[in-house]
Structure formats: structure tokens, C-alpha cells
Amino acid sequence: MEFKLPPVEIVDTSTVLPLANEVNWGMDIFGVEFLRSKGFTGKNVLVCIVDTGADRTHPLLKNCIDAKDFTRSRVGPNDAHGHGTHCTGTVGGVDPRVGVAFEGKTIHGKGLSDSGSGGSDDLVRAMEWGIEQGAKI
């Protein structure tokens, strides 16, 4: 079975919102502040994200402690697409305005190619690797 992410297109009319003084509406929709008030911050949790790779040099991904490529990509586990970096940051970015589990650790199994597509074999191998590392998938 083949999976494919939609293409990412940045056009002149795209708006990039700064982090300062902005409300992340996703945090409200998913009740993240309520969960945090109950002590759920990701502390002592390892999560494996399976996607298009991760830019581990990104300042918000300081807690992404490992990444492995299962797609035979020319850039290895790095993210040439952007979606995997976004997802990894949403799950565990170190800034609590961005990362849901900001006190946790993440690893990234690259199971989708640089174009955002992939087969079930690569995805399953990436998930199995994450489980072997002791991560939640």
C-alpha cells in the first residue's frame, strides 16, 4: 500500500505568524493546558514519530535524540520535505507554546520519502525500530 502526503507549496500570500504573543489554537482544541495541569508534560516519555525525517539542528528539536532512515533517502534521516520536522516539533518541541510533550524526548523514524510518499514496508520498519528503542509510537 502506498501513502502520499500532499505537496507543500509556499506562495507570496502565505502568512507566517511569529511565536511571540500568539495563541496556538491547537493547544486549546486538544485541551493541552488541562492535561498539563494534571502533570502530563512528556517528562520521562520517549515518543517515536514516523514521517518524512527530522531536522535535528532545529532549535526547537533539541530533545530529538535520534533519527533513522528506512527509505534509502539521499539525505538519510534528515527532512527534505518539512512535514516530519513539523510533526516532531508539534509532539515534542522544547518550547511549551509549540510542543505538546515539551519535557519528553523524541526519536524520528523516517518511513516516508523526501517527496512525502512511502510504502507500508518502510513505515512498519520505522515503527518497529521505534518500539525497539522503547518509544511510544
PDB file of C-alpha atoms in Angstrom:
ATOM      1  CA  MET A   1       0.000   0.000   0.000  1.00  0.00           C
ATOM      2  CA  GLU A   2       1.366   3.420  -0.962  1.00  0.00           C
ATOM      3  CA  PHE A   3       0.897   6.549   1.199  1.00  0.00           C
ATOM      4  CA  LYS A   4       1.469  10.085  -0.028  1.00  0.00           C
ATOM      5  CA  LEU A   5       1.386  13.440   1.741  1.00  0.00           C
ATOM      6  CA  PRO A   6       0.009  16.427  -0.157  1.00  0.00           C
ATOM      7  CA  PRO A   7       2.676  18.685  -1.682  1.00  0.00           C
ATOM      8  CA  VAL A   8       3.837  21.671   0.336  1.00  0.00           C
ATOM      9  CA  GLU A   9       3.617  24.969  -1.508  1.00  0.00           C
ATOM     10  CA  ILE A  10       4.734  28.320  -0.165  1.00  0.00           C
ATOM     11  CA  VAL A  11       3.343  31.234  -2.128  1.00  0.00           C
ATOM     12  CA  ASP A  12       3.615  35.007  -1.816  1.00  0.00           C
ATOM     13  CA  THR A  13       0.281  35.154   0.008  1.00  0.00           C
ATOM     14  CA  SER A  14       1.391  32.735   2.745  1.00  0.00           C
ATOM     15  CA  THR A  15       1.393  34.251   6.218  1.00  0.00           C
ATOM     16  CA  VAL A  16       3.969  33.226   8.785  1.00  0.00           C
ATOM     17  CA  LEU A  17       2.910  34.078  12.324  1.00  0.00           C
ATOM     18  CA  PRO A  18       5.601  34.821  14.923  1.00  0.00           C
ATOM     19  CA  LEU A  19       5.604  32.790  18.110  1.00  0.00           C
ATOM     20  CA  ALA A  20       5.715  35.814  20.422  1.00  0.00           C
ATOM     21  CA  ASN A  21       2.296  36.750  21.804  1.00  0.00           C
ATOM     22  CA  GLU A  22       0.480  34.318  19.511  1.00  0.00           C
ATOM     23  CA  VAL A  23      -2.074  31.750  20.642  1.00  0.00           C
ATOM     24  CA  ASN A  24      -1.540  28.244  19.314  1.00  0.00           C
ATOM     25  CA  TRP A  25      -5.183  27.291  18.656  1.00  0.00           C
ATOM     26  CA  GLY A  26      -4.293  23.583  18.536  1.00  0.00           C
ATOM     27  CA  MET A  27      -3.336  23.611  22.195  1.00  0.00           C
ATOM     28  CA  ASP A  28      -6.832  24.842  23.081  1.00  0.00           C
ATOM     29  CA  ILE A  29      -8.665  22.423  20.785  1.00  0.00           C
ATOM     30  CA  PHE A  30      -6.889  19.377  22.202  1.00  0.00           C
ATOM     31  CA  GLY A  31      -7.046  20.521  25.828  1.00  0.00           C
ATOM     32  CA  VAL A  32      -3.280  20.547  26.252  1.00  0.00           C
ATOM     33  CA  GLU A  33      -3.301  23.056  29.126  1.00  0.00           C
ATOM     34  CA  PHE A  34      -5.777  20.872  31.024  1.00  0.00           C
ATOM     35  CA  LEU A  35      -3.518  17.834  30.538  1.00  0.00           C
ATOM     36  CA  ARG A  36      -0.505  19.815  31.681  1.00  0.00           C
ATOM     37  CA  SER A  37      -2.389  20.925  34.782  1.00  0.00           C
ATOM     38  CA  LYS A  38      -2.675  17.203  35.607  1.00  0.00           C
ATOM     39  CA  GLY A  39       1.090  16.754  35.209  1.00  0.00           C
ATOM     40  CA  PHE A  40       1.242  15.477  31.623  1.00  0.00           C
ATOM     41  CA  THR A  41       4.198  17.301  30.049  1.00  0.00           C
ATOM     42  CA  GLY A  42       6.024  14.401  28.419  1.00  0.00           C
ATOM     43  CA  LYS A  43       8.520  14.078  31.274  1.00  0.00           C
ATOM     44  CA  ASN A  44      10.139  10.613  31.263  1.00  0.00           C
ATOM     45  CA  VAL A  45       8.401   9.712  27.979  1.00  0.00           C
ATOM     46  CA  LEU A  46      10.067   8.750  24.691  1.00  0.00           C
ATOM     47  CA  VAL A  47       7.945   9.149  21.546  1.00  0.00           C
ATOM     48  CA  CYS A  48       8.805   7.934  18.052  1.00  0.00           C
ATOM     49  CA  ILE A  49       7.423   9.992  15.185  1.00  0.00           C
ATOM     50  CA  VAL A  50       7.260   8.223  11.820  1.00  0.00           C
ATOM     51  CA  ASP A  51       7.181  10.673   8.915  1.00  0.00           C
ATOM     52  CA  THR A  52       9.487  12.338   6.338  1.00  0.00           C
ATOM     53  CA  GLY A  53      12.518  12.785   8.614  1.00  0.00           C
ATOM     54  CA  ALA A  54      13.565  15.450  11.085  1.00  0.00           C
ATOM     55  CA  ASP A  55      15.826  18.494  11.002  1.00  0.00           C
ATOM     56  CA  ARG A  56      17.621  17.748  14.270  1.00  0.00           C
ATOM     57  CA  THR A  57      19.522  21.039  14.009  1.00  0.00           C
ATOM     58  CA  HIS A  58      16.268  22.976  14.511  1.00  0.00           C
ATOM     59  CA  PRO A  59      16.446  24.812  17.870  1.00  0.00           C
ATOM     60  CA  LEU A  60      13.032  23.508  18.953  1.00  0.00           C
ATOM     61  CA  LEU A  61      14.094  19.896  18.377  1.00  0.00           C
ATOM     62  CA  LYS A  62      16.883  19.777  20.985  1.00  0.00           C
ATOM     63  CA  ASN A  63      15.113  16.831  22.596  1.00  0.00           C
ATOM     64  CA  CYS A  64      15.057  14.750  19.364  1.00  0.00           C
ATOM     65  CA  ILE A  65      17.770  12.360  20.453  1.00  0.00           C
ATOM     66  CA  ASP A  66      17.931  10.015  17.449  1.00  0.00           C
ATOM     67  CA  ALA A  67      16.681   9.553  13.899  1.00  0.00           C
ATOM     68  CA  LYS A  68      16.961   6.716  11.408  1.00  0.00           C
ATOM     69  CA  ASP A  69      16.143   6.457   7.709  1.00  0.00           C
ATOM     70  CA  PHE A  70      14.136   3.490   6.377  1.00  0.00           C
ATOM     71  CA  THR A  71      13.574   4.924   2.877  1.00  0.00           C
ATOM     72  CA  ARG A  72      17.102   4.816   1.419  1.00  0.00           C
ATOM     73  CA  SER A  73      16.985   8.619   1.076  1.00  0.00           C
ATOM     74  CA  ARG A  74      19.945  10.531  -0.352  1.00  0.00           C
ATOM     75  CA  VAL A  75      19.755  12.807   2.738  1.00  0.00           C
ATOM     76  CA  GLY A  76      19.418   9.991   5.268  1.00  0.00           C
ATOM     77  CA  PRO A  77      17.148  10.717   8.244  1.00  0.00           C
ATOM     78  CA  ASN A  78      17.156  14.466   7.514  1.00  0.00           C
ATOM     79  CA  ASP A  79      13.902  16.060   6.381  1.00  0.00           C
ATOM     80  CA  ALA A  80      13.893  17.279   2.772  1.00  0.00           C
ATOM     81  CA  HIS A  81      10.090  17.637   2.824  1.00  0.00           C
ATOM     82  CA  GLY A  82       9.415  19.590   6.033  1.00  0.00           C
ATOM     83  CA  HIS A  83       6.382  17.678   7.278  1.00  0.00           C
ATOM     84  CA  GLY A  84       8.337  15.369   9.576  1.00  0.00           C
ATOM     85  CA  THR A  85      10.126  18.273  11.246  1.00  0.00           C
ATOM     86  CA  HIS A  86       6.766  19.985  11.788  1.00  0.00           C
ATOM     87  CA  CYS A  87       5.232  16.853  13.328  1.00  0.00           C
ATOM     88  CA  THR A  88       8.250  16.192  15.524  1.00  0.00           C
ATOM     89  CA  GLY A  89       8.061  19.782  16.795  1.00  0.00           C
ATOM     90  CA  THR A  90       4.335  19.539  17.463  1.00  0.00           C
ATOM     91  CA  VAL A  91       4.802  16.384  19.513  1.00  0.00           C
ATOM     92  CA  GLY A  92       7.929  17.333  21.426  1.00  0.00           C
ATOM     93  CA  GLY A  93       9.278  20.775  20.600  1.00  0.00           C
ATOM     94  CA  VAL A  94      11.085  22.193  23.640  1.00  0.00           C
ATOM     95  CA  ASP A  95       9.003  25.399  23.660  1.00  0.00           C
ATOM     96  CA  PRO A  96       5.723  24.703  25.511  1.00  0.00           C
ATOM     97  CA  ARG A  97       3.891  27.027  23.106  1.00  0.00           C
ATOM     98  CA  VAL A  98       4.717  24.589  20.313  1.00  0.00           C
ATOM     99  CA  GLY A  99       5.475  21.122  21.706  1.00  0.00           C
ATOM    100  CA  VAL A 100       2.656  19.211  23.355  1.00  0.00           C
ATOM    101  CA  ALA A 101       5.073  16.954  25.267  1.00  0.00           C
ATOM    102  CA  PHE A 102       7.791  19.597  25.623  1.00  0.00           C
ATOM    103  CA  GLU A 103       9.553  17.837  28.521  1.00  0.00           C
ATOM    104  CA  GLY A 104       9.760  14.493  26.720  1.00  0.00           C
ATOM    105  CA  LYS A 105      12.282  13.017  24.314  1.00  0.00           C
ATOM    106  CA  THR A 106      11.599  12.158  20.690  1.00  0.00           C
ATOM    107  CA  ILE A 107      13.148   9.937  18.072  1.00  0.00           C
ATOM    108  CA  HIS A 108      12.241  10.010  14.396  1.00  0.00           C
ATOM    109  CA  GLY A 109      11.840   7.012  12.111  1.00  0.00           C
ATOM    110  CA  LYS A 110      11.897   8.212   8.517  1.00  0.00           C
ATOM    111  CA  GLY A 111       9.274   5.997   6.887  1.00  0.00           C
ATOM    112  CA  LEU A 112       8.104   8.458   4.226  1.00  0.00           C
ATOM    113  CA  SER A 113      10.324   9.610   1.372  1.00  0.00           C
ATOM    114  CA  ASP A 114      11.622  13.078   0.611  1.00  0.00           C
ATOM    115  CA  SER A 115       8.543  13.592  -1.587  1.00  0.00           C
ATOM    116  CA  GLY A 116       6.185  12.609   1.248  1.00  0.00           C
ATOM    117  CA  SER A 117       5.245   9.167  -0.084  1.00  0.00           C
ATOM    118  CA  GLY A 118       6.109   5.715   1.135  1.00  0.00           C
ATOM    119  CA  GLY A 119       5.238   2.069   1.272  1.00  0.00           C
ATOM    120  CA  SER A 120       3.926   0.078   4.188  1.00  0.00           C
ATOM    121  CA  ASP A 121       7.232  -1.857   4.482  1.00  0.00           C
ATOM    122  CA  ASP A 122       9.234   1.306   5.256  1.00  0.00           C
ATOM    123  CA  LEU A 123       6.569   2.579   7.644  1.00  0.00           C
ATOM    124  CA  VAL A 124       6.389  -0.710   9.537  1.00  0.00           C
ATOM    125  CA  ARG A 125      10.200  -0.963   9.792  1.00  0.00           C
ATOM    126  CA  ALA A 126      10.302   2.593  11.197  1.00  0.00           C
ATOM    127  CA  MET A 127       7.597   1.742  13.755  1.00  0.00           C
ATOM    128  CA  GLU A 128       9.360  -1.476  14.752  1.00  0.00           C
ATOM    129  CA  TRP A 129      12.612   0.446  15.273  1.00  0.00           C
ATOM    130  CA  GLY A 130      10.802   2.936  17.498  1.00  0.00           C
ATOM    131  CA  ILE A 131       9.349   0.123  19.592  1.00  0.00           C
ATOM    132  CA  GLU A 132      12.812  -1.488  19.885  1.00  0.00           C
ATOM    133  CA  GLN A 133      14.109   1.853  21.243  1.00  0.00           C
ATOM    134  CA  GLY A 134      11.420   1.768  23.952  1.00  0.00           C
ATOM    135  CA  ALA A 135       9.343   4.578  22.454  1.00  0.00           C
ATOM    136  CA  LYS A 136       5.639   5.168  22.276  1.00  0.00           C
ATOM    137  CA  ILE A 137       4.578   5.307  18.606  1.00  0.00           C
TER     138      ILE A 137
END
